[in-house]
């Protein structure tokens, strides 16, 4: 049997737990509100004032209306395809690059390091802002060439930090961000 915690320790624990529960409520309520409002009857919801803790008339008409649009399902399928495909490609390329950087006797080791460093240098010099608060952004990046979407938009690109860390492990001192 251990010693009983001191009064101040119990009080501190209760204050911390209370604060964390308050944060959970503050964070969860907007999500709950959106779900409850989305399944409520529109006119009953507009007549309601105050905190929303239950749905006012259960209706899925809004969801049915949204799902009638064939572009919604296609959009979700495209989203999942793009996410899974880009993660697979990105992880493959990053892993292969990491392998090449971690071994001294790999064919074309220096070519991969040089070309990767040159690509990062070109991106840094030509496509990043000079504003410190926007560090890590590629200002004129392209999201999807096949769909001609997200052309010339800012994108946060964190993989370069990973590649720079690998270069640093190899003894390279050039950093681009």
XYZ file of C-alpha atoms in Angstrom, residues 43-172:
130
model
C -37.677 25.719 -39.407
C -37.633 24.189 -35.912
C -33.918 24.861 -35.677
C -34.357 28.500 -36.700
C -37.070 28.932 -34.057
C -34.736 27.546 -31.384
C -32.439 29.839 -29.430
C -29.735 28.955 -26.945
C -27.528 25.912 -26.624
C -28.403 23.019 -28.918
C -28.342 19.737 -27.000
C -30.782 17.670 -29.075
C -32.029 17.564 -32.633
C -35.329 19.277 -33.374
C -37.158 16.858 -35.602
C -34.980 14.161 -37.125
C -34.527 14.713 -40.877
C -31.911 13.434 -43.284
C -33.254 15.482 -46.187
C -30.172 17.705 -46.270
C -27.897 14.676 -46.609
C -30.128 13.176 -49.308
C -30.037 16.466 -51.216
C -26.249 16.621 -51.019
C -25.847 12.990 -52.099
C -28.091 13.590 -55.134
C -25.236 15.551 -56.649
C -23.031 13.020 -58.487
C -20.025 15.288 -58.050
C -19.990 14.738 -54.274
C -19.321 10.998 -54.484
C -16.813 11.551 -57.273
C -15.122 14.222 -55.147
C -14.807 11.856 -52.196
C -13.451 9.077 -54.400
C -10.934 11.490 -55.933
C -9.914 12.650 -52.467
C -9.268 9.109 -51.250
C -7.471 8.190 -54.470
C -5.241 11.263 -54.331
C -4.447 10.764 -50.643
C -3.629 7.064 -50.931
C -1.739 7.397 -54.203
C 0.268 10.407 -53.060
C 1.125 8.785 -49.723
C 2.275 5.620 -51.488
C 4.387 7.514 -54.023
C 5.757 9.956 -51.441
C 6.705 7.212 -48.974
C 8.317 5.141 -51.733
C 10.427 7.999 -53.029
C 11.341 9.208 -49.536
C 12.290 5.681 -48.434
C 14.387 5.058 -51.536
C 16.117 8.415 -51.103
C 16.725 7.703 -47.422
C 18.229 4.334 -48.309
C 20.557 5.876 -50.878
C 21.592 8.580 -48.412
C 22.231 6.057 -45.638
C 24.623 3.856 -47.644
C 28.026 4.852 -48.975
C 28.408 2.086 -51.544
C 25.128 2.570 -53.438
C 25.338 3.187 -57.165
C 24.573 6.843 -58.045
C 24.688 7.938 -54.385
C 26.353 11.251 -55.200
C 24.045 11.833 -58.188
C 20.936 11.399 -56.014
C 22.314 13.686 -53.300
C 23.398 16.337 -55.794
C 20.144 16.299 -57.774
C 17.995 16.321 -54.637
C 19.968 19.241 -53.246
C 19.706 21.110 -56.548
C 15.941 20.573 -56.738
C 15.492 21.856 -53.176
C 17.771 24.808 -53.888
C 15.797 25.720 -57.018
C 12.495 25.466 -55.160
C 13.821 27.554 -52.285
C 15.324 30.281 -54.444
C 12.453 30.617 -56.905
C 9.264 29.692 -55.089
C 9.508 30.664 -51.417
C 8.512 33.982 -49.847
C 10.955 36.346 -48.177
C 8.569 36.811 -45.241
C 9.768 34.887 -42.138
C 6.198 34.166 -40.958
C 5.527 32.283 -44.206
C 8.618 30.107 -43.985
C 8.024 26.583 -45.255
C 5.609 27.600 -48.020
C 6.125 27.009 -51.693
C 4.326 30.056 -53.063
C 3.625 28.972 -56.645
C 3.170 25.225 -56.349
C 0.878 22.934 -58.307
C -1.539 20.601 -56.580
C -2.845 18.528 -59.498
C -1.586 18.768 -63.068
C -3.931 16.087 -64.532
C -6.997 17.880 -63.169
C -5.578 21.340 -63.879
C -6.391 22.228 -60.272
C -4.538 24.135 -57.559
C -2.226 25.777 -60.069
C 0.069 28.503 -58.699
C -1.080 28.106 -55.075
C 0.930 28.127 -51.817
C 1.612 24.671 -50.373
C 3.319 23.756 -47.090
C 5.935 21.191 -47.964
C 7.479 19.546 -44.888
C 9.280 16.693 -46.651
C 12.191 18.987 -47.364
C 12.940 19.162 -43.639
C 13.250 15.375 -43.633
C 15.548 15.353 -46.650
C 17.653 18.137 -45.115
C 18.018 16.054 -41.950
C 19.223 13.130 -44.055
C 21.674 15.408 -45.875
C 22.935 16.682 -42.524
C 23.545 13.095 -41.416
C 25.595 12.617 -44.580
C 27.724 15.639 -43.685
C 26.107 18.119 -46.079
